[in-house]
Coordinates of C-alpha atoms in Angstrom, one line a residue:
Chain A
M1 CA 111.8 168.1 79.7
E2 CA 109.7 166.9 77.7
W3 CA 111.7 163.4 77.9
D4 CA 111.2 163.8 82.4
Y5 CA 107.2 164.0 81.1
F6 CA 106.9 160.8 78.6
L7 CA 108.9 159.0 81.5
N8 CA 106.4 160.1 84.2
E9 CA 103.4 158.9 82.1
V10 CA 104.9 155.7 81.0
V11 CA 105.6 155.2 84.8
A12 CA 101.8 156.1 85.7
N13 CA 100.2 154.5 83.0
R14 CA 102.4 150.8 83.6
D15 CA 99.6 149.2 84.7
A16 CA 97.5 150.0 81.6
L17 CA 100.4 149.2 79.7
L18 CA 101.4 146.2 80.8
H19 CA 97.5 145.3 81.0
G20 CA 97.4 146.1 77.3
A21 CA 100.4 144.1 76.0
A22 CA 98.9 141.2 78.3
I23 CA 95.8 141.2 76.4
T24 CA 97.4 141.3 73.1
F25 CA 99.5 138.5 73.8
A26 CA 97.0 136.4 75.2
V27 CA 94.6 136.7 72.4
S28 CA 97.2 136.1 69.7
L29 CA 98.6 133.1 71.9
I30 CA 95.0 131.9 71.6
A31 CA 94.3 132.6 68.3
I32 CA 97.8 131.1 67.3
L33 CA 97.6 127.7 69.1
A34 CA 93.6 127.1 68.8
G35 CA 94.4 128.4 65.4
T36 CA 96.8 126.1 64.7
V37 CA 95.1 123.0 65.9
L38 CA 91.7 124.0 63.5
G39 CA 93.7 124.7 61.0
I40 CA 95.9 121.5 60.6
V41 CA 92.4 119.5 60.7
I42 CA 91.0 121.4 58.1
G43 CA 94.5 121.3 56.0
I44 CA 94.4 117.6 56.5
A45 CA 90.6 117.2 55.1
V46 CA 91.3 119.6 52.1
T47 CA 94.5 117.5 51.0
Y48 CA 93.4 113.8 52.1
G49 CA 89.7 114.0 52.7
G50 CA 86.7 112.4 50.3
K51 CA 84.4 114.9 48.8
P52 CA 81.9 115.6 52.1
L53 CA 84.8 116.7 53.9
R54 CA 86.9 118.3 51.3
W55 CA 84.3 120.8 50.0
P56 CA 83.1 122.3 53.1
A57 CA 87.0 122.9 54.2
R58 CA 87.6 124.1 50.3
L59 CA 84.5 126.8 51.3
Y60 CA 85.9 127.7 54.7
I61 CA 89.2 128.6 53.7
D62 CA 88.1 130.1 50.1
I63 CA 85.3 132.4 52.5
I64 CA 87.8 133.3 55.2
R65 CA 91.1 133.7 53.3
G66 CA 88.7 136.3 50.9
T67 CA 87.6 138.4 54.1
P68 CA 89.2 141.4 55.7
V69 CA 90.0 140.7 58.7
L70 CA 88.6 143.9 60.4
V71 CA 85.2 142.8 58.6
L72 CA 85.7 139.4 60.2
V73 CA 86.1 140.7 63.7
L74 CA 83.1 142.9 63.2
A75 CA 81.0 140.0 62.1
T76 CA 82.1 137.4 65.5
F77 CA 80.8 140.4 67.4
Y78 CA 77.7 141.5 66.1
V79 CA 76.6 138.4 64.8
S80 CA 77.1 136.1 67.7
S81 CA 75.0 138.3 69.7
A82 CA 72.4 138.3 67.4
V83 CA 72.2 134.7 67.4
G84 CA 72.1 134.4 70.9
L85 CA 75.8 133.6 71.7
N86 CA 76.8 135.7 74.2
L87 CA 80.7 136.3 73.7
N88 CA 82.1 139.6 75.4
A89 CA 84.4 141.6 72.9
F90 CA 87.6 139.5 73.9
Q91 CA 85.9 135.9 73.3
A92 CA 84.7 137.4 69.9
G93 CA 87.9 138.7 69.1
A94 CA 89.6 135.7 69.8
L95 CA 87.5 133.2 67.8
A96 CA 87.6 135.9 64.7
L97 CA 91.4 135.5 64.5
T98 CA 91.4 131.7 65.4
L99 CA 89.3 131.6 62.4
F100 CA 91.2 133.4 60.5
C101 CA 94.6 131.8 61.4
A102 CA 93.1 128.2 61.1
S103 CA 92.6 129.4 57.6
H104 CA 96.0 130.3 56.9
V105 CA 97.5 127.4 58.9
S106 CA 95.4 125.0 56.7
E107 CA 96.7 126.4 53.3
I108 CA 100.3 126.2 54.3
L109 CA 100.3 122.7 55.9
R110 CA 98.1 121.6 52.4
G111 CA 100.8 122.9 50.1
A112 CA 103.8 121.5 52.2
L113 CA 101.6 118.1 52.6
Q114 CA 101.2 118.2 48.9
S115 CA 104.9 118.7 48.1
L116 CA 105.6 115.5 49.6
S117 CA 106.0 112.7 47.0
R118 CA 103.0 110.3 46.8
G119 CA 105.4 107.3 47.1
Q120 CA 106.2 107.9 50.4
I121 CA 102.3 106.7 51.7
E122 CA 102.4 104.0 49.0
A123 CA 105.5 103.0 51.1
G124 CA 103.8 103.6 54.4
R125 CA 100.4 101.7 53.4
A126 CA 102.9 98.9 52.0
I127 CA 104.8 98.3 55.6
G128 CA 101.1 97.8 57.2
L129 CA 100.6 101.5 58.7
T130 CA 97.2 102.6 58.9
F131 CA 96.5 106.6 57.6
G132 CA 96.9 107.9 61.0
G133 CA 100.3 106.2 61.5
I134 CA 101.7 107.3 57.7
F135 CA 100.5 110.9 58.9
R136 CA 101.6 111.2 62.6
Y137 CA 105.4 109.3 61.5
I138 CA 105.7 110.0 57.6
L139 CA 103.8 113.2 56.5
F140 CA 103.6 115.6 59.7
P141 CA 107.3 115.7 60.0
Q142 CA 108.0 116.1 56.9
A143 CA 105.4 119.2 56.5
L144 CA 106.1 120.6 59.4
R145 CA 109.9 121.3 58.4
Y146 CA 108.8 123.1 55.4
A147 CA 105.4 124.7 56.9
L148 CA 107.5 126.3 60.0
P149 CA 108.7 129.7 58.1
T150 CA 105.5 130.3 56.6
W151 CA 103.9 129.5 59.9
I152 CA 105.8 131.8 61.9
T153 CA 104.9 134.2 59.6
A154 CA 101.4 133.6 59.8
A155 CA 101.4 133.9 63.7
V156 CA 103.5 137.4 63.5
E157 CA 100.4 138.2 61.5
M158 CA 98.2 137.5 64.2
V159 CA 100.0 139.5 66.8
K160 CA 99.1 142.3 64.0
A161 CA 96.4 141.3 63.3
S162 CA 94.8 141.6 66.7
T163 CA 95.8 145.6 66.6
L164 CA 92.1 145.2 64.9
L165 CA 90.2 144.2 68.1
S166 CA 90.3 147.8 69.1
V167 CA 87.6 148.4 67.2
I168 CA 85.0 146.2 68.9
G169 CA 86.7 147.7 72.3
V170 CA 89.0 145.2 73.3
A171 CA 91.6 147.2 75.7
E172 CA 94.5 145.5 74.0
L173 CA 97.7 147.1 73.6
L174 CA 96.6 149.5 70.6
L175 CA 93.6 150.7 72.2
T176 CA 95.1 151.1 75.7
T177 CA 97.6 153.5 74.0
Q178 CA 95.2 155.8 72.5
Q179 CA 93.1 156.1 75.4
I180 CA 96.7 157.1 77.1
I181 CA 97.5 159.3 74.6
S182 CA 94.1 161.1 74.6
N183 CA 95.2 161.9 78.5
N184 CA 98.3 163.3 78.0
F185 CA 98.6 163.9 74.3
L186 CA 101.9 162.5 73.5
N187 CA 101.1 161.1 70.2
M188 CA 104.3 159.9 68.7
Q189 CA 106.1 158.6 72.0
F190 CA 103.5 156.8 73.1
Y191 CA 102.7 155.1 69.6
L192 CA 106.2 154.3 69.2
L193 CA 106.6 152.4 72.4
A194 CA 103.5 150.7 71.5
G195 CA 105.1 149.5 68.3
V196 CA 108.3 148.8 70.1
I197 CA 106.7 146.3 72.5
Y198 CA 104.6 145.2 69.4
F199 CA 108.2 144.4 68.0
L200 CA 109.2 142.7 70.7
I201 CA 106.4 140.4 70.7
D202 CA 107.0 139.1 67.1
F203 CA 110.5 139.2 67.6
A204 CA 110.3 136.6 70.7
I205 CA 107.9 134.7 68.2
E206 CA 110.4 134.3 65.7
Q207 CA 113.1 133.3 68.0
V208 CA 110.9 130.4 69.5
G209 CA 110.1 129.9 65.7
R210 CA 113.9 129.4 65.1
F211 CA 114.3 127.3 67.8
I212 CA 111.7 124.7 66.7
G213 CA 113.2 125.0 63.1
R214 CA 116.9 124.2 64.7
R215 CA 115.5 121.3 66.9
L216 CA 113.6 120.0 63.3
D217 CA 116.3 120.0 61.6
Q218 CA 118.8 117.5 63.8
P219 CA 118.6 114.2 62.4
T220 CA 116.6 111.7 64.0
R221 CA 119.7 109.7 65.2
R222 CA 123.3 110.9 64.3
A223 CA 124.4 111.1 61.2
V224 CA 128.2 110.5 60.1
Chain B
M1 CA 99.5 72.6 50.2
T2 CA 97.7 76.1 50.8
P3 CA 99.4 78.4 48.1
I4 CA 101.1 81.5 49.6
V5 CA 99.5 83.5 46.8
E6 CA 96.2 82.7 44.9
V7 CA 94.4 84.9 42.5
R8 CA 91.2 83.9 40.9
D9 CA 89.5 85.6 38.2
L10 CA 90.5 88.8 39.1
H11 CA 89.3 92.2 37.3
K12 CA 90.1 95.7 37.8
R13 CA 88.9 98.6 35.9
F14 CA 90.3 102.2 35.9
G15 CA 87.0 103.9 35.1
E16 CA 85.7 102.7 32.0
L17 CA 89.0 100.9 31.0
E18 CA 89.2 97.1 32.1
V19 CA 93.2 96.8 32.6
L20 CA 92.8 93.3 34.4
K21 CA 90.7 91.1 32.6
G22 CA 90.3 87.7 34.8
I23 CA 93.7 86.9 36.0
D24 CA 94.2 83.3 37.5
F25 CA 97.2 82.3 39.1
T26 CA 99.3 80.9 42.1
V27 CA 102.6 81.2 43.6
A28 CA 103.7 78.3 46.0
E29 CA 106.0 79.0 49.2
G30 CA 109.1 79.6 48.1
E31 CA 108.6 80.0 44.6
V32 CA 109.7 82.6 42.6
V33 CA 107.7 84.2 39.9
S34 CA 108.1 87.0 37.4
I35 CA 105.7 88.9 35.4
I36 CA 107.0 90.3 31.8
G37 CA 104.7 92.0 29.7
A38 CA 104.9 94.9 27.7
S39 CA 104.0 98.7 29.1
G40 CA 100.6 98.7 29.6
S41 CA 99.6 95.0 29.8
G42 CA 98.6 95.4 33.6
K43 CA 101.5 93.6 35.4
T44 CA 102.4 96.5 37.7
T45 CA 98.4 96.9 38.3
L46 CA 98.3 93.3 39.1
L47 CA 101.2 92.8 41.5
R48 CA 99.4 96.2 43.0
C49 CA 96.6 94.4 43.7
L50 CA 98.5 91.5 45.6
N51 CA 98.5 94.3 48.4
L52 CA 95.4 96.4 47.8
L53 CA 97.7 99.5 46.5
E54 CA 95.0 99.1 43.7
E55 CA 91.0 98.1 44.8
F56 CA 90.1 95.1 42.5
H57 CA 86.2 95.1 41.4
Q58 CA 86.2 91.7 40.9
G59 CA 87.5 87.9 41.9
D60 CA 89.6 87.0 44.9
V61 CA 92.9 87.8 46.2
L62 CA 94.3 84.9 49.0
I63 CA 97.7 85.3 50.7
G64 CA 98.4 82.4 52.9
G65 CA 94.7 81.3 52.2
E66 CA 93.0 84.8 53.7
A67 CA 91.0 86.8 50.9
I68 CA 92.0 90.1 50.7
G69 CA 90.7 93.6 50.9
Y70 CA 86.7 92.1 50.4
H71 CA 84.5 89.9 52.1
L72 CA 80.9 88.5 51.6
R73 CA 78.7 90.1 54.1
R74 CA 74.8 88.6 53.2
G75 CA 75.5 88.0 49.4
Q76 CA 77.4 91.5 49.1
R77 CA 81.0 92.1 48.6
V78 CA 81.9 94.5 51.1
R79 CA 85.4 96.2 51.2
I80 CA 87.2 95.2 54.8
G81 CA 88.1 97.8 57.3
E82 CA 90.7 100.6 57.1
R83 CA 92.6 98.7 60.1
E84 CA 92.3 95.1 59.2
V85 CA 93.6 96.0 55.6
A86 CA 96.5 97.6 57.1
R87 CA 97.4 94.0 59.1
Q88 CA 96.4 92.5 55.4
R89 CA 99.0 94.7 53.6
A90 CA 101.4 93.5 56.3
M91 CA 101.7 90.1 55.0
T92 CA 102.9 91.0 52.2
G93 CA 106.5 93.3 51.6
M94 CA 107.0 95.6 48.6
V95 CA 109.8 97.3 47.0
F96 CA 109.2 100.6 44.7
Q97 CA 110.9 101.4 41.4
A98 CA 111.6 104.5 43.1
F99 CA 112.6 103.4 46.2
N100 CA 109.9 105.3 48.4
L101 CA 112.1 105.4 51.4
F102 CA 111.2 108.0 54.0
P103 CA 113.9 111.3 53.6
H104 CA 113.6 112.7 57.1
M105 CA 114.6 109.1 58.4
S106 CA 118.4 107.5 59.0
A107 CA 117.9 103.9 56.9
L108 CA 117.7 102.6 60.2
D109 CA 114.7 104.1 61.3
N110 CA 113.4 103.4 57.7
V111 CA 113.4 99.6 58.7
T112 CA 112.5 100.2 62.5
L113 CA 109.7 102.1 62.2
G114 CA 107.3 99.2 60.8
L115 CA 108.7 97.0 63.3
T116 CA 108.2 99.2 66.0
K117 CA 105.1 100.9 65.0
V118 CA 102.9 98.5 63.4
R119 CA 104.7 95.0 65.0
G120 CA 104.6 96.4 68.2
M121 CA 108.3 95.4 68.4
P122 CA 110.1 97.3 71.6
R123 CA 112.7 99.5 70.2
P124 CA 116.2 97.5 70.8
Q125 CA 114.8 94.3 69.4
A126 CA 113.5 96.4 66.5
I127 CA 117.1 97.8 65.9
E128 CA 118.5 94.5 66.1
L129 CA 116.6 92.9 63.7
A130 CA 117.0 96.1 61.8
D131 CA 120.8 95.4 61.9
H132 CA 121.0 92.1 60.7
W133 CA 119.0 93.0 57.4
L134 CA 120.8 96.1 56.7
D135 CA 123.6 93.5 57.1
R136 CA 121.9 91.1 54.9
V137 CA 121.9 93.7 52.2
G138 CA 125.3 95.2 52.7
M139 CA 123.8 98.5 54.3
L140 CA 125.0 97.9 57.6
E141 CA 128.1 100.7 57.9
R142 CA 125.7 103.6 56.3
R143 CA 122.6 102.4 58.7
D144 CA 123.0 106.1 60.3
H145 CA 123.1 107.7 56.4
R146 CA 119.6 109.6 55.4
P147 CA 118.4 108.2 51.8
S148 CA 119.3 111.6 50.2
Q149 CA 123.2 110.7 51.4
L150 CA 123.0 107.0 49.8
S151 CA 123.3 106.3 46.0
G152 CA 119.9 104.8 44.3
G153 CA 121.4 101.1 44.5
Q154 CA 121.8 101.6 47.7
Q155 CA 118.3 103.2 48.7
Q156 CA 117.2 100.3 46.8
R157 CA 118.8 97.9 49.1
V158 CA 117.6 99.7 52.4
A159 CA 114.1 99.6 50.5
I160 CA 114.3 95.8 50.3
A161 CA 115.8 95.4 54.0
R162 CA 112.8 97.8 55.4
A163 CA 110.4 95.2 53.3
I164 CA 111.7 91.9 54.2
A165 CA 112.5 92.9 58.2
M166 CA 108.3 92.9 58.4
S167 CA 108.6 89.3 57.7
P168 CA 106.3 89.3 55.0
K169 CA 104.7 85.6 53.4
V170 CA 105.8 86.7 50.0
M171 CA 107.8 89.8 48.8
L172 CA 106.8 91.7 46.1
F173 CA 109.3 93.7 43.7
D174 CA 107.8 96.4 41.3
E175 CA 110.5 96.7 38.5
A176 CA 113.2 97.3 41.1
T177 CA 115.8 98.2 39.0
S178 CA 114.2 100.2 36.4
A179 CA 115.2 104.2 37.9
L180 CA 118.7 103.0 38.7
D181 CA 122.0 103.8 36.6
P182 CA 123.2 100.6 34.6
E183 CA 126.0 100.2 36.9
R184 CA 124.1 99.9 40.4
V185 CA 121.4 97.5 38.9
G186 CA 123.6 94.2 39.4
E187 CA 124.1 94.8 43.2
V188 CA 120.1 95.1 43.6
L189 CA 119.7 92.2 41.4
E190 CA 122.5 90.3 43.5
T191 CA 120.7 91.4 46.5
I192 CA 117.0 90.2 44.9
R193 CA 118.8 86.9 44.0
S194 CA 120.3 85.6 47.1
L195 CA 117.1 86.3 48.9
A196 CA 115.3 83.7 46.2
Q197 CA 117.8 81.5 46.7
E198 CA 117.6 81.5 50.7
G199 CA 113.4 80.4 49.4
M200 CA 112.1 83.8 50.2
T201 CA 108.5 83.5 48.4
M202 CA 109.0 86.4 45.6
V203 CA 106.8 87.9 42.6
L204 CA 108.8 90.2 40.7
V205 CA 107.5 92.6 37.9
T206 CA 110.5 93.0 36.1
H207 CA 112.1 93.8 32.4
E208 CA 115.6 92.6 33.4
M209 CA 114.9 89.2 30.8
R210 CA 118.0 87.4 31.8
F211 CA 117.5 87.8 35.5
A212 CA 113.8 86.6 34.7
R213 CA 114.9 83.5 33.6
D214 CA 117.9 82.7 35.7
V215 CA 116.1 83.0 39.2
S216 CA 112.6 82.6 38.3
D217 CA 110.9 79.0 39.2
K218 CA 107.9 80.6 36.9
V219 CA 107.0 83.4 34.5
V220 CA 103.8 85.0 33.5
F221 CA 103.5 86.5 30.7
M222 CA 101.0 89.3 30.5
E223 CA 99.3 90.8 27.4
D224 CA 95.9 93.3 27.0
G225 CA 95.2 92.6 30.8
R226 CA 95.1 88.7 30.7
I227 CA 97.8 86.1 31.2
A228 CA 98.9 84.9 27.8
E229 CA 101.2 82.3 29.4
Q230 CA 102.6 81.0 31.8
G231 CA 105.5 78.3 33.2
P232 CA 108.8 77.5 33.6
P233 CA 111.3 79.7 32.4
Q234 CA 113.1 77.2 30.0
R235 CA 110.5 76.7 27.9
L236 CA 108.5 80.1 28.0
F237 CA 111.9 81.8 27.0
L238 CA 112.9 78.9 24.6
N239 CA 109.8 77.4 23.2
P240 CA 106.9 80.5 23.4
D241 CA 103.6 79.2 22.6
S242 CA 101.9 81.8 21.7
P243 CA 103.3 84.5 19.0
R244 CA 102.7 87.4 21.2
L245 CA 105.1 85.8 23.4
Q246 CA 107.7 85.4 20.4
A247 CA 107.3 88.8 19.5
F248 CA 107.7 90.4 23.0
L249 CA 111.1 88.1 23.3
K250 CA 112.1 89.3 20.2
T251 CA 111.8 92.9 21.1
S252 CA 113.3 92.3 25.0
S253 CA 117.1 92.6 25.1
F254 CA 119.3 90.1 27.5

């Protein structure tokens, strides 16, 4: 009886649930992609930049990483409207998560880059590569390999952090679930369902990460 | 004839400490010059100034007649742009004490990287040239190995192929055998020797006195940031003028 009621409710709310999951997925994907790009730029600045680049980058990383994500989300939402930047809740939320993701990615990248020997940079310079070439062909491919496992963890964290956007009214999966529950009072069932959906999204990210990892581990040419 | 390397009144400081205090020397085409001296005498720093891995503060370094790293603009000494410096660096090839191969690439790709990305050579042609030089240093059979799968001596021979495949005007060797197991030193020295005999212009910083004596056309003895004595190896090793060189040779093993 109870089971039938639950299934009926799931079917009745399927559009809302799918929409919520899609919002969660979209905002996480934006944060991960944009945050990774921004994080790479900041990571390079903090690792190889001169003082005028390194200092602001360091400051950015420390401030953002030292702030609770919830505070970051609220601050982005309310500050952006106060300064006349008219972002809706989704945009503000995506921006907050992007900034948060970038600070983590830049620290991950810095750690990976610093583990590479300086001698490789010198060898690259000695054959006439510019810094851009050295980064692209020598440093980045190796850093990627070291950083990938931690990067996947960070990406999964973004999906979990996206639940915080419910407080500024983004109808992502958690808020949608709460709204459904307020109508049918199936607390346990619908929170479990939301948990399963979050797990599936994170599981998919980890699988993609593993796939990239396997691709990277293949030698540049066949090893004998 | 223009010398391949010409160094004029070279000064270099690390902060307050002046490590090169006015160096003058030249390397003619096909010449092999060894730089010897105690640790801290500035010999590695001097070598690294020749391809701008170190900046210098005064004086000129000319490679093939071209001033490296700095030029005068309205009487001011100005650093040349990074892209241009990269091109200038490719006029020299360097072999490092710690090999510094790119660990994520096969031996072959270590050699082709500069050919394709710096020289702009099509890949098939780059592979052909890389194979030629890997064969020349006896590493063709292991072209598909990663550096971690090679011994130190083998890695250093790949590093030599990587540098020389770029057809530099001069090869710079920075203590190329210091990091090797004793039984691996011979194979690398033999490779360097055969390249020298083919007429490659070379500058070597080395602790291998016997090798410096046998292979070099000229030996430069450095002492406290200056060249204390330079000349043909027979004279420097058999009849050193300065007491410092006499003392240095006494403490060096042959």
